[in-house]
PDB file of N, CA and C in Angstrom:
ATOM      1  N   UNK A  23     108.581 128.819  76.854  1.00  0.00           N
ATOM      2  CA  UNK A  23     107.499 128.617  77.835  1.00  0.00           C
ATOM      3  C   UNK A  23     106.508 127.573  77.307  1.00  0.00           C
ATOM      4  N   UNK A  24     106.335 127.444  76.025  1.00  0.00           N
ATOM      5  CA  UNK A  24     105.392 126.514  75.445  1.00  0.00           C
ATOM      6  C   UNK A  24     105.802 125.087  75.793  1.00  0.00           C
ATOM      7  N   UNK A  25     107.077 124.769  75.767  1.00  0.00           N
ATOM      8  CA  UNK A  25     107.544 123.442  76.118  1.00  0.00           C
ATOM      9  C   UNK A  25     107.158 123.041  77.534  1.00  0.00           C
ATOM     10  N   UNK A  26     107.316 124.012  78.427  1.00  0.00           N
ATOM     11  CA  UNK A  26     106.954 123.774  79.846  1.00  0.00           C
ATOM     12  C   UNK A  26     105.470 123.496  79.938  1.00  0.00           C
ATOM     13  N   UNK A  27     104.658 124.275  79.282  1.00  0.00           N
ATOM     14  CA  UNK A  27     103.190 124.085  79.314  1.00  0.00           C
ATOM     15  C   UNK A  27     102.790 122.737  78.726  1.00  0.00           C
ATOM     16  N   UNK A  28     103.440 122.397  77.629  1.00  0.00           N
ATOM     17  CA  UNK A  28     103.153 121.065  77.045  1.00  0.00           C
ATOM     18  C   UNK A  28     103.504 119.919  77.989  1.00  0.00           C
ATOM     19  N   UNK A  29     104.618 120.043  78.648  1.00  0.00           N
ATOM     20  CA  UNK A  29     105.017 119.006  79.624  1.00  0.00           C
ATOM     21  C   UNK A  29     104.024 118.944  80.778  1.00  0.00           C
ATOM     22  N   UNK A  30     103.614 120.110  81.253  1.00  0.00           N
ATOM     23  CA  UNK A  30     102.675 120.176  82.343  1.00  0.00           C
ATOM     24  C   UNK A  30     101.381 119.505  81.977  1.00  0.00           C
ATOM     25  N   UNK A  31     100.853 119.767  80.808  1.00  0.00           N
ATOM     26  CA  UNK A  31      99.624 119.202  80.305  1.00  0.00           C
ATOM     27  C   UNK A  31      99.777 117.651  80.120  1.00  0.00           C
ATOM     28  N   UNK A  32     100.949 117.281  79.697  1.00  0.00           N
ATOM     29  CA  UNK A  32     101.207 115.852  79.490  1.00  0.00           C
ATOM     30  C   UNK A  32     101.221 115.092  80.859  1.00  0.00           C
ATOM     31  N   UNK A  33     101.841 115.699  81.870  1.00  0.00           N
ATOM     32  CA  UNK A  33     101.841 115.142  83.234  1.00  0.00           C
ATOM     33  C   UNK A  33     100.448 115.076  83.785  1.00  0.00           C
ATOM     34  N   UNK A  34      99.660 116.134  83.565  1.00  0.00           N
ATOM     35  CA  UNK A  34      98.295 116.153  84.053  1.00  0.00           C
ATOM     36  C   UNK A  34      97.424 115.054  83.402  1.00  0.00           C
ATOM     37  N   UNK A  35      97.621 114.860  82.108  1.00  0.00           N
ATOM     38  CA  UNK A  35      96.831 113.804  81.407  1.00  0.00           C
ATOM     39  C   UNK A  35      97.233 112.417  81.923  1.00  0.00           C
ATOM     40  N   UNK A  36      98.544 112.225  82.148  1.00  0.00           N
ATOM     41  CA  UNK A  36      99.009 110.945  82.676  1.00  0.00           C
ATOM     42  C   UNK A  36      98.484 110.693  84.035  1.00  0.00           C
ATOM     43  N   UNK A  37      98.516 111.724  84.903  1.00  0.00           N
ATOM     44  CA  UNK A  37      97.978 111.590  86.274  1.00  0.00           C
ATOM     45  C   UNK A  37      96.461 111.198  86.221  1.00  0.00           C
ATOM     46  N   UNK A  38      95.771 111.924  85.343  1.00  0.00           N
ATOM     47  CA  UNK A  38      94.316 111.689  85.197  1.00  0.00           C
ATOM     48  C   UNK A  38      94.019 110.224  84.698  1.00  0.00           C
ATOM     49  N   UNK A  39      94.801 109.821  83.800  1.00  0.00           N
ATOM     50  CA  UNK A  39      94.640 108.429  83.223  1.00  0.00           C
ATOM     51  C   UNK A  39      94.997 107.404  84.294  1.00  0.00           C
ATOM     52  N   UNK A  40      96.076 107.640  85.014  1.00  0.00           N
ATOM     53  CA  UNK A  40      96.478 106.741  86.135  1.00  0.00           C
ATOM     54  C   UNK A  40      95.395 106.645  87.199  1.00  0.00           C
ATOM     55  N   UNK A  41      94.791 107.777  87.561  1.00  0.00           N
ATOM     56  CA  UNK A  41      93.699 107.800  88.543  1.00  0.00           C
ATOM     57  C   UNK A  41      92.493 107.015  88.061  1.00  0.00           C
ATOM     58  N   UNK A  42      92.155 107.203  86.819  1.00  0.00           N
ATOM     59  CA  UNK A  42      91.043 106.503  86.215  1.00  0.00           C
ATOM     60  C   UNK A  42      91.274 104.989  86.219  1.00  0.00           C
ATOM     61  N   UNK A  43      92.462 104.569  85.895  1.00  0.00           N
ATOM     62  CA  UNK A  43      92.861 103.158  85.892  1.00  0.00           C
ATOM     63  C   UNK A  43      92.766 102.593  87.304  1.00  0.00           C
ATOM     64  N   UNK A  44      93.252 103.305  88.268  1.00  0.00           N
ATOM     65  CA  UNK A  44      93.267 102.843  89.668  1.00  0.00           C
ATOM     66  C   UNK A  44      91.828 102.708  90.143  1.00  0.00           C
ATOM     67  N   UNK A  45      90.944 103.622  89.759  1.00  0.00           N
ATOM     68  CA  UNK A  45      89.537 103.516  90.150  1.00  0.00           C
ATOM     69  C   UNK A  45      88.931 102.221  89.560  1.00  0.00           C
ATOM     70  N   UNK A  46      89.215 101.960  88.270  1.00  0.00           N
ATOM     71  CA  UNK A  46      88.672 100.778  87.609  1.00  0.00           C
ATOM     72  C   UNK A  46      89.232  99.485  88.269  1.00  0.00           C
ATOM     73  N   UNK A  47      90.508  99.501  88.581  1.00  0.00           N
ATOM     74  CA  UNK A  47      91.073  98.319  89.192  1.00  0.00           C
ATOM     75  C   UNK A  47      90.450  98.057  90.548  1.00  0.00           C
ATOM     76  N   UNK A  48      90.286  99.087  91.333  1.00  0.00           N
ATOM     77  CA  UNK A  48      89.672  98.948  92.695  1.00  0.00           C
ATOM     78  C   UNK A  48      88.224  98.473  92.527  1.00  0.00           C
ATOM     79  N   UNK A  49      87.477  99.019  91.591  1.00  0.00           N
ATOM     80  CA  UNK A  49      86.076  98.576  91.412  1.00  0.00           C
ATOM     81  C   UNK A  49      86.047  97.120  91.014  1.00  0.00           C
ATOM     82  N   UNK A  50      86.893  96.719  90.102  1.00  0.00           N
ATOM     83  CA  UNK A  50      86.967  95.311  89.659  1.00  0.00           C
ATOM     84  C   UNK A  50      87.377  94.407  90.826  1.00  0.00           C
ATOM     85  N   UNK A  51      88.358  94.850  91.606  1.00  0.00           N
ATOM     86  CA  UNK A  51      88.761  94.020  92.769  1.00  0.00           C
ATOM     87  C   UNK A  51      87.619  93.873  93.714  1.00  0.00           C
ATOM     88  N   UNK A  52      86.880  94.960  93.967  1.00  0.00           N
ATOM     89  CA  UNK A  52      85.736  94.868  94.896  1.00  0.00           C
ATOM     90  C   UNK A  52      84.640  93.930  94.371  1.00  0.00           C
ATOM     91  N   UNK A  53      84.440  93.960  93.072  1.00  0.00           N
ATOM     92  CA  UNK A  53      83.456  93.023  92.501  1.00  0.00           C
ATOM     93  C   UNK A  53      83.941  91.596  92.709  1.00  0.00           C
ATOM     94  N   UNK A  54      85.190  91.335  92.431  1.00  0.00           N
ATOM     95  CA  UNK A  54      85.716  89.979  92.636  1.00  0.00           C
ATOM     96  C   UNK A  54      85.652  89.565  94.125  1.00  0.00           C
ATOM     97  N   UNK A  55      85.890  90.520  94.987  1.00  0.00           N
ATOM     98  CA  UNK A  55      85.852  90.249  96.392  1.00  0.00           C
ATOM     99  C   UNK A  55      84.386  89.966  96.788  1.00  0.00           C
ATOM    100  N   UNK A  56      83.454  90.715  96.244  1.00  0.00           N
ATOM    101  CA  UNK A  56      82.010  90.442  96.463  1.00  0.00           C
ATOM    102  C   UNK A  56      81.606  89.057  95.963  1.00  0.00           C
ATOM    103  N   UNK A  57      82.145  88.683  94.840  1.00  0.00           N
ATOM    104  CA  UNK A  57      81.800  87.306  94.315  1.00  0.00           C
ATOM    105  C   UNK A  57      82.388  86.225  95.206  1.00  0.00           C
ATOM    106  N   UNK A  58      83.593  86.447  95.664  1.00  0.00           N
ATOM    107  CA  UNK A  58      84.254  85.541  96.594  1.00  0.00           C
ATOM    108  C   UNK A  58      83.385  85.352  97.887  1.00  0.00           C
ATOM    109  N   UNK A  59      82.996  86.472  98.443  1.00  0.00           N
ATOM    110  CA  UNK A  59      82.188  86.465  99.670  1.00  0.00           C
ATOM    111  C   UNK A  59      80.827  85.821  99.384  1.00  0.00           C
ATOM    112  N   UNK A  60      80.220  86.149  98.254  1.00  0.00           N
ATOM    113  CA  UNK A  60      78.955  85.556  97.913  1.00  0.00           C
ATOM    114  C   UNK A  60      79.055  84.054  97.840  1.00  0.00           C
ATOM    115  N   UNK A  61      80.122  83.543  97.305  1.00  0.00           N
ATOM    116  CA  UNK A  61      80.371  82.114  97.267  1.00  0.00           C
ATOM    117  C   UNK A  61      80.464  81.496  98.653  1.00  0.00           C
ATOM    118  N   UNK A  62      81.119  82.197  99.601  1.00  0.00           N
ATOM    119  CA  UNK A  62      81.187  81.724 100.958  1.00  0.00           C
ATOM    120  C   UNK A  62      79.791  81.673 101.630  1.00  0.00           C
ATOM    121  N   UNK A  63      78.985  82.608 101.188  1.00  0.00           N
ATOM    122  CA  UNK A  63      77.638  82.694 101.798  1.00  0.00           C
ATOM    123  C   UNK A  63      76.619  81.770 101.067  1.00  0.00           C
ATOM    124  N   UNK A  64      77.069  81.065 100.024  1.00  0.00           N
ATOM    125  CA  UNK A  64      76.211  80.125  99.328  1.00  0.00           C
ATOM    126  C   UNK A  64      75.373  80.804  98.256  1.00  0.00           C
ATOM    127  N   UNK A  65      75.673  82.011  97.879  1.00  0.00           N
ATOM    128  CA  UNK A  65      74.957  82.685  96.830  1.00  0.00           C
ATOM    129  C   UNK A  65      75.579  82.270  95.497  1.00  0.00           C
ATOM    130  N   UNK A  66      74.738  82.267  94.444  1.00  0.00           N
ATOM    131  CA  UNK A  66      75.238  81.936  93.115  1.00  0.00           C
ATOM    132  C   UNK A  66      74.454  82.715  92.050  1.00  0.00           C
ATOM    133  N   UNK A  67      75.045  82.749  90.878  1.00  0.00           N
ATOM    134  CA  UNK A  67      74.435  83.367  89.723  1.00  0.00           C
ATOM    135  C   UNK A  67      73.970  84.830  89.945  1.00  0.00           C
ATOM    136  N   UNK A  68      72.714  85.093  89.756  1.00  0.00           N
ATOM    137  CA  UNK A  68      72.209  86.491  89.841  1.00  0.00           C
ATOM    138  C   UNK A  68      72.367  87.052  91.287  1.00  0.00           C
ATOM    139  N   UNK A  69      72.163  86.224  92.290  1.00  0.00           N
ATOM    140  CA  UNK A  69      72.257  86.693  93.627  1.00  0.00           C
ATOM    141  C   UNK A  69      73.762  87.049  93.954  1.00  0.00           C
ATOM    142  N   UNK A  70      74.721  86.266  93.429  1.00  0.00           N
ATOM    143  CA  UNK A  70      76.082  86.582  93.637  1.00  0.00           C
ATOM    144  C   UNK A  70      76.480  87.889  92.960  1.00  0.00           C
ATOM    145  N   UNK A  71      75.988  88.031  91.700  1.00  0.00           N
ATOM    146  CA  UNK A  71      76.279  89.266  90.972  1.00  0.00           C
ATOM    147  C   UNK A  71      75.675  90.497  91.631  1.00  0.00           C
ATOM    148  N   UNK A  72      74.445  90.375  92.169  1.00  0.00           N
ATOM    149  CA  UNK A  72      73.800  91.476  92.830  1.00  0.00           C
ATOM    150  C   UNK A  72      74.598  91.854  94.091  1.00  0.00           C
ATOM    151  N   UNK A  73      75.051  90.815  94.851  1.00  0.00           N
ATOM    152  CA  UNK A  73      75.830  91.075  96.070  1.00  0.00           C
ATOM    153  C   UNK A  73      77.175  91.747  95.708  1.00  0.00           C
ATOM    154  N   UNK A  74      77.793  91.287  94.640  1.00  0.00           N
ATOM    155  CA  UNK A  74      79.050  91.904  94.223  1.00  0.00           C
ATOM    156  C   UNK A  74      78.867  93.385  93.924  1.00  0.00           C
ATOM    157  N   UNK A  75      77.732  93.714  93.282  1.00  0.00           N
ATOM    158  CA  UNK A  75      77.466  95.149  92.993  1.00  0.00           C
ATOM    159  C   UNK A  75      77.286  95.945  94.281  1.00  0.00           C
ATOM    160  N   UNK A  76      76.644  95.304  95.321  1.00  0.00           N
ATOM    161  CA  UNK A  76      76.516  95.991  96.619  1.00  0.00           C
ATOM    162  C   UNK A  76      77.861  96.292  97.157  1.00  0.00           C
ATOM    163  N   UNK A  77      78.775  95.351  97.007  1.00  0.00           N
ATOM    164  CA  UNK A  77      80.126  95.546  97.568  1.00  0.00           C
ATOM    165  C   UNK A  77      80.856  96.707  96.862  1.00  0.00           C
ATOM    166  N   UNK A  78      80.669  96.769  95.537  1.00  0.00           N
ATOM    167  CA  UNK A  78      81.288  97.873  94.751  1.00  0.00           C
ATOM    168  C   UNK A  78      80.738  99.216  95.227  1.00  0.00           C
ATOM    169  N   UNK A  79      79.455  99.269  95.376  1.00  0.00           N
ATOM    170  CA  UNK A  79      78.737 100.511  95.807  1.00  0.00           C
ATOM    171  C   UNK A  79      79.221 100.886  97.231  1.00  0.00           C
ATOM    172  N   UNK A  80      79.425  99.900  98.096  1.00  0.00           N
ATOM    173  CA  UNK A  80      79.833 100.161  99.471  1.00  0.00           C
ATOM    174  C   UNK A  80      81.149 100.932  99.562  1.00  0.00           C
ATOM    175  N   UNK A  81      81.991 100.798  98.519  1.00  0.00           N
ATOM    176  CA  UNK A  81      83.267 101.448  98.527  1.00  0.00           C
ATOM    177  C   UNK A  81      83.143 102.936  98.372  1.00  0.00           C
ATOM    178  N   UNK A  82      82.030 103.488  97.982  1.00  0.00           N
ATOM    179  CA  UNK A  82      81.810 104.910  97.823  1.00  0.00           C
ATOM    180  C   UNK A  82      81.453 105.613  99.110  1.00  0.00           C
ATOM    181  N   UNK A  83      81.273 104.877 100.185  1.00  0.00           N
ATOM    182  CA  UNK A  83      80.854 105.475 101.475  1.00  0.00           C
ATOM    183  C   UNK A  83      81.966 106.309 102.123  1.00  0.00           C
ATOM    184  N   UNK A  84      83.149 105.755 102.233  1.00  0.00           N
ATOM    185  CA  UNK A  84      84.294 106.487 102.784  1.00  0.00           C
ATOM    186  C   UNK A  84      85.517 106.183 101.968  1.00  0.00           C
ATOM    187  N   UNK A  85      86.502 107.041 101.996  1.00  0.00           N
ATOM    188  CA  UNK A  85      87.757 106.779 101.308  1.00  0.00           C
ATOM    189  C   UNK A  85      88.468 105.543 101.869  1.00  0.00           C
ATOM    190  N   UNK A  86      89.149 104.820 101.032  1.00  0.00           N
ATOM    191  CA  UNK A  86      89.867 103.639 101.513  1.00  0.00           C
ATOM    192  C   UNK A  86      88.991 102.370 101.429  1.00  0.00           C
ATOM    193  N   UNK A  87      89.559 101.320 101.951  1.00  0.00           N
ATOM    194  CA  UNK A  87      88.863 100.011 101.875  1.00  0.00           C
ATOM    195  C   UNK A  87      88.076  99.634 103.125  1.00  0.00           C
ATOM    196  N   UNK A  88      88.139 100.499 104.146  1.00  0.00           N
ATOM    197  CA  UNK A  88      87.458 100.087 105.408  1.00  0.00           C
ATOM    198  C   UNK A  88      86.012  99.874 105.274  1.00  0.00           C
ATOM    199  N   UNK A  89      85.304 100.631 104.407  1.00  0.00           N
ATOM    200  CA  UNK A  89      83.871 100.411 104.279  1.00  0.00           C
ATOM    201  C   UNK A  89      83.543  99.092 103.650  1.00  0.00           C
ATOM    202  N   UNK A  90      84.347  98.718 102.622  1.00  0.00           N
ATOM    203  CA  UNK A  90      84.125  97.369 102.017  1.00  0.00           C
ATOM    204  C   UNK A  90      84.421  96.241 102.960  1.00  0.00           C
ATOM    205  N   UNK A  91      85.540  96.369 103.689  1.00  0.00           N
ATOM    206  CA  UNK A  91      85.942  95.313 104.664  1.00  0.00           C
ATOM    207  C   UNK A  91      84.856  95.184 105.746  1.00  0.00           C
ATOM    208  N   UNK A  92      84.385  96.310 106.261  1.00  0.00           N
ATOM    209  CA  UNK A  92      83.359  96.264 107.329  1.00  0.00           C
ATOM    210  C   UNK A  92      82.071  95.644 106.816  1.00  0.00           C
ATOM    211  N   UNK A  93      81.683  95.904 105.583  1.00  0.00           N
ATOM    212  CA  UNK A  93      80.476  95.258 105.024  1.00  0.00           C
ATOM    213  C   UNK A  93      80.638  93.794 104.943  1.00  0.00           C
ATOM    214  N   UNK A  94      81.835  93.366 104.421  1.00  0.00           N
ATOM    215  CA  UNK A  94      82.065  91.915 104.264  1.00  0.00           C
ATOM    216  C   UNK A  94      82.088  91.203 105.591  1.00  0.00           C
ATOM    217  N   UNK A  95      82.762  91.796 106.592  1.00  0.00           N
ATOM    218  CA  UNK A  95      82.816  91.173 107.936  1.00  0.00           C
ATOM    219  C   UNK A  95      81.411  91.036 108.481  1.00  0.00           C
ATOM    220  N   UNK A  96      80.622  92.076 108.377  1.00  0.00           N
ATOM    221  CA  UNK A  96      79.247  92.078 108.885  1.00  0.00           C
ATOM    222  C   UNK A  96      78.353  91.056 108.160  1.00  0.00           C
ATOM    223  N   UNK A  97      78.410  91.115 106.839  1.00  0.00           N
ATOM    224  CA  UNK A  97      77.530  90.212 106.022  1.00  0.00           C
ATOM    225  C   UNK A  97      77.930  88.773 106.190  1.00  0.00           C
ATOM    226  N   UNK A  98      79.218  88.452 106.196  1.00  0.00           N
ATOM    227  CA  UNK A  98      79.650  87.095 106.386  1.00  0.00           C
ATOM    228  C   UNK A  98      79.245  86.545 107.762  1.00  0.00           C
ATOM    229  N   UNK A  99      79.363  87.391 108.784  1.00  0.00           N
ATOM    230  CA  UNK A  99      78.979  86.934 110.144  1.00  0.00           C
ATOM    231  C   UNK A  99      77.508  86.711 110.177  1.00  0.00           C
ATOM    232  N   UNK A 100      76.720  87.572 109.541  1.00  0.00           N
ATOM    233  CA  UNK A 100      75.230  87.411 109.523  1.00  0.00           C
ATOM    234  C   UNK A 100      74.873  86.131 108.786  1.00  0.00           C
ATOM    235  N   UNK A 101      75.672  85.732 107.825  1.00  0.00           N
ATOM    236  CA  UNK A 101      75.380  84.503 107.096  1.00  0.00           C
ATOM    237  C   UNK A 101      75.896  83.248 107.761  1.00  0.00           C
ATOM    238  N   UNK A 102      76.472  83.445 108.964  1.00  0.00           N
ATOM    239  CA  UNK A 102      77.019  82.297 109.714  1.00  0.00           C
ATOM    240  C   UNK A 102      78.372  81.845 109.212  1.00  0.00           C
ATOM    241  N   UNK A 103      79.068  82.730 108.538  1.00  0.00           N
ATOM    242  CA  UNK A 103      80.420  82.447 108.005  1.00  0.00           C
ATOM    243  C   UNK A 103      81.392  83.546 108.485  1.00  0.00           C
ATOM    244  N   UNK A 104      81.540  83.628 109.813  1.00  0.00           N
ATOM    245  CA  UNK A 104      82.391  84.724 110.332  1.00  0.00           C
ATOM    246  C   UNK A 104      83.806  84.626 109.785  1.00  0.00           C
ATOM    247  N   UNK A 105      84.312  85.698 109.288  1.00  0.00           N
ATOM    248  CA  UNK A 105      85.597  85.799 108.665  1.00  0.00           C
ATOM    249  C   UNK A 105      86.330  87.024 109.240  1.00  0.00           C
ATOM    250  N   UNK A 106      87.600  86.805 109.648  1.00  0.00           N
ATOM    251  CA  UNK A 106      88.340  87.908 110.236  1.00  0.00           C
ATOM    252  C   UNK A 106      88.784  88.912 109.170  1.00  0.00           C
ATOM    253  N   UNK A 107      88.936  90.143 109.628  1.00  0.00           N
ATOM    254  CA  UNK A 107      89.298  91.259 108.785  1.00  0.00           C
ATOM    255  C   UNK A 107      90.564  90.964 107.990  1.00  0.00           C
ATOM    256  N   UNK A 108      91.573  90.428 108.691  1.00  0.00           N
ATOM    257  CA  UNK A 108      92.843  90.210 108.011  1.00  0.00           C
ATOM    258  C   UNK A 108      92.736  89.154 106.895  1.00  0.00           C
ATOM    259  N   UNK A 109      91.821  88.195 107.054  1.00  0.00           N
ATOM    260  CA  UNK A 109      91.602  87.205 105.966  1.00  0.00           C
ATOM    261  C   UNK A 109      90.988  87.918 104.769  1.00  0.00           C
ATOM    262  N   UNK A 110      90.062  88.801 104.976  1.00  0.00           N
ATOM    263  CA  UNK A 110      89.415  89.506 103.848  1.00  0.00           C
ATOM    264  C   UNK A 110      90.446  90.440 103.196  1.00  0.00           C
ATOM    265  N   UNK A 111      91.271  91.077 103.991  1.00  0.00           N
ATOM    266  CA  UNK A 111      92.286  91.964 103.399  1.00  0.00           C
ATOM    267  C   UNK A 111      93.293  91.192 102.552  1.00  0.00           C
ATOM    268  N   UNK A 112      93.680  89.994 103.044  1.00  0.00           N
ATOM    269  CA  UNK A 112      94.564  89.137 102.288  1.00  0.00           C
ATOM    270  C   UNK A 112      93.969  88.725 100.990  1.00  0.00           C
ATOM    271  N   UNK A 113      92.666  88.346 100.973  1.00  0.00           N
ATOM    272  CA  UNK A 113      92.003  87.996  99.765  1.00  0.00           C
ATOM    273  C   UNK A 113      91.853  89.186  98.865  1.00  0.00           C
ATOM    274  N   UNK A 114      91.638  90.387  99.385  1.00  0.00           N
ATOM    275  CA  UNK A 114      91.551  91.574  98.582  1.00  0.00           C
ATOM    276  C   UNK A 114      92.906  91.851  97.866  1.00  0.00           C
ATOM    277  N   UNK A 115      94.012  91.613  98.561  1.00  0.00           N
ATOM    278  CA  UNK A 115      95.309  91.770  97.973  1.00  0.00           C
ATOM    279  C   UNK A 115      95.523  90.844  96.799  1.00  0.00           C
ATOM    280  N   UNK A 116      95.100  89.538  97.006  1.00  0.00           N
ATOM    281  CA  UNK A 116      95.229  88.568  95.945  1.00  0.00           C
ATOM    282  C   UNK A 116      94.373  88.995  94.705  1.00  0.00           C
ATOM    283  N   UNK A 117      93.202  89.446  95.012  1.00  0.00           N
ATOM    284  CA  UNK A 117      92.275  89.793  93.941  1.00  0.00           C
ATOM    285  C   UNK A 117      92.650  91.082  93.188  1.00  0.00           C
ATOM    286  N   UNK A 118      93.441  91.909  93.860  1.00  0.00           N
ATOM    287  CA  UNK A 118      93.914  93.138  93.200  1.00  0.00           C
ATOM    288  C   UNK A 118      94.743  92.789  92.000  1.00  0.00           C
ATOM    289  N   UNK A 119      95.628  91.806  92.122  1.00  0.00           N
ATOM    290  CA  UNK A 119      96.436  91.387  91.003  1.00  0.00           C
ATOM    291  C   UNK A 119      95.542  90.777  89.873  1.00  0.00           C
ATOM    292  N   UNK A 120      94.567  90.024  90.253  1.00  0.00           N
ATOM    293  CA  UNK A 120      93.642  89.453  89.262  1.00  0.00           C
ATOM    294  C   UNK A 120      92.832  90.518  88.552  1.00  0.00           C
ATOM    295  N   UNK A 121      92.413  91.561  89.299  1.00  0.00           N
ATOM    296  CA  UNK A 121      91.696  92.673  88.739  1.00  0.00           C
ATOM    297  C   UNK A 121      92.531  93.458  87.713  1.00  0.00           C
ATOM    298  N   UNK A 122      93.788  93.695  88.048  1.00  0.00           N
ATOM    299  CA  UNK A 122      94.746  94.350  87.089  1.00  0.00           C
ATOM    300  C   UNK A 122      94.855  93.543  85.851  1.00  0.00           C
ATOM    301  N   UNK A 123      95.028  92.248  85.980  1.00  0.00           N
ATOM    302  CA  UNK A 123      95.234  91.357  84.880  1.00  0.00           C
ATOM    303  C   UNK A 123      93.977  91.389  83.963  1.00  0.00           C
ATOM    304  N   UNK A 124      92.809  91.285  84.554  1.00  0.00           N
ATOM    305  CA  UNK A 124      91.576  91.325  83.771  1.00  0.00           C
ATOM    306  C   UNK A 124      91.448  92.608  82.981  1.00  0.00           C
ATOM    307  N   UNK A 125      91.720  93.724  83.642  1.00  0.00           N
ATOM    308  CA  UNK A 125      91.616  95.063  82.985  1.00  0.00           C
ATOM    309  C   UNK A 125      92.616  95.194  81.822  1.00  0.00           C
ATOM    310  N   UNK A 126      93.807  94.657  82.048  1.00  0.00           N
ATOM    311  CA  UNK A 126      94.815  94.776  80.968  1.00  0.00           C
ATOM    312  C   UNK A 126      94.411  93.908  79.784  1.00  0.00           C
ATOM    313  N   UNK A 127      93.724  92.811  79.992  1.00  0.00           N
ATOM    314  CA  UNK A 127      93.283  91.978  78.915  1.00  0.00           C
ATOM    315  C   UNK A 127      92.169  92.617  78.133  1.00  0.00           C
ATOM    316  N   UNK A 128      91.341  93.377  78.759  1.00  0.00           N
ATOM    317  CA  UNK A 128      90.205  94.015  78.085  1.00  0.00           C
ATOM    318  C   UNK A 128      90.577  95.316  77.379  1.00  0.00           C
ATOM    319  N   UNK A 129      91.699  95.900  77.718  1.00  0.00           N
ATOM    320  CA  UNK A 129      92.109  97.194  77.097  1.00  0.00           C
ATOM    321  C   UNK A 129      93.103  97.000  76.069  1.00  0.00           C
TER     322      UNK A 129
END
């Protein structure tokens, strides 16, 4: 029975670690997405960083990416840079790979 318990604990730890990594990847992707959008809106340096943090925080409103996408669509339109949802989703997909790469380099 001990072997079964050890395997169960091992799977639980792996699942927990995978979930933590996925959270970090999504947060990094959202930051990169915020920086991308900030660039489109003409923000730079501290303003761009602050906006990127707003985008990361926006992801905590509802599960999934819809809250982030909605924020970006709204903010870009308000800045006179209307961008369609599918364009933002495509950029998010591109940046997901970059976020994974960055996290792997730091760990």
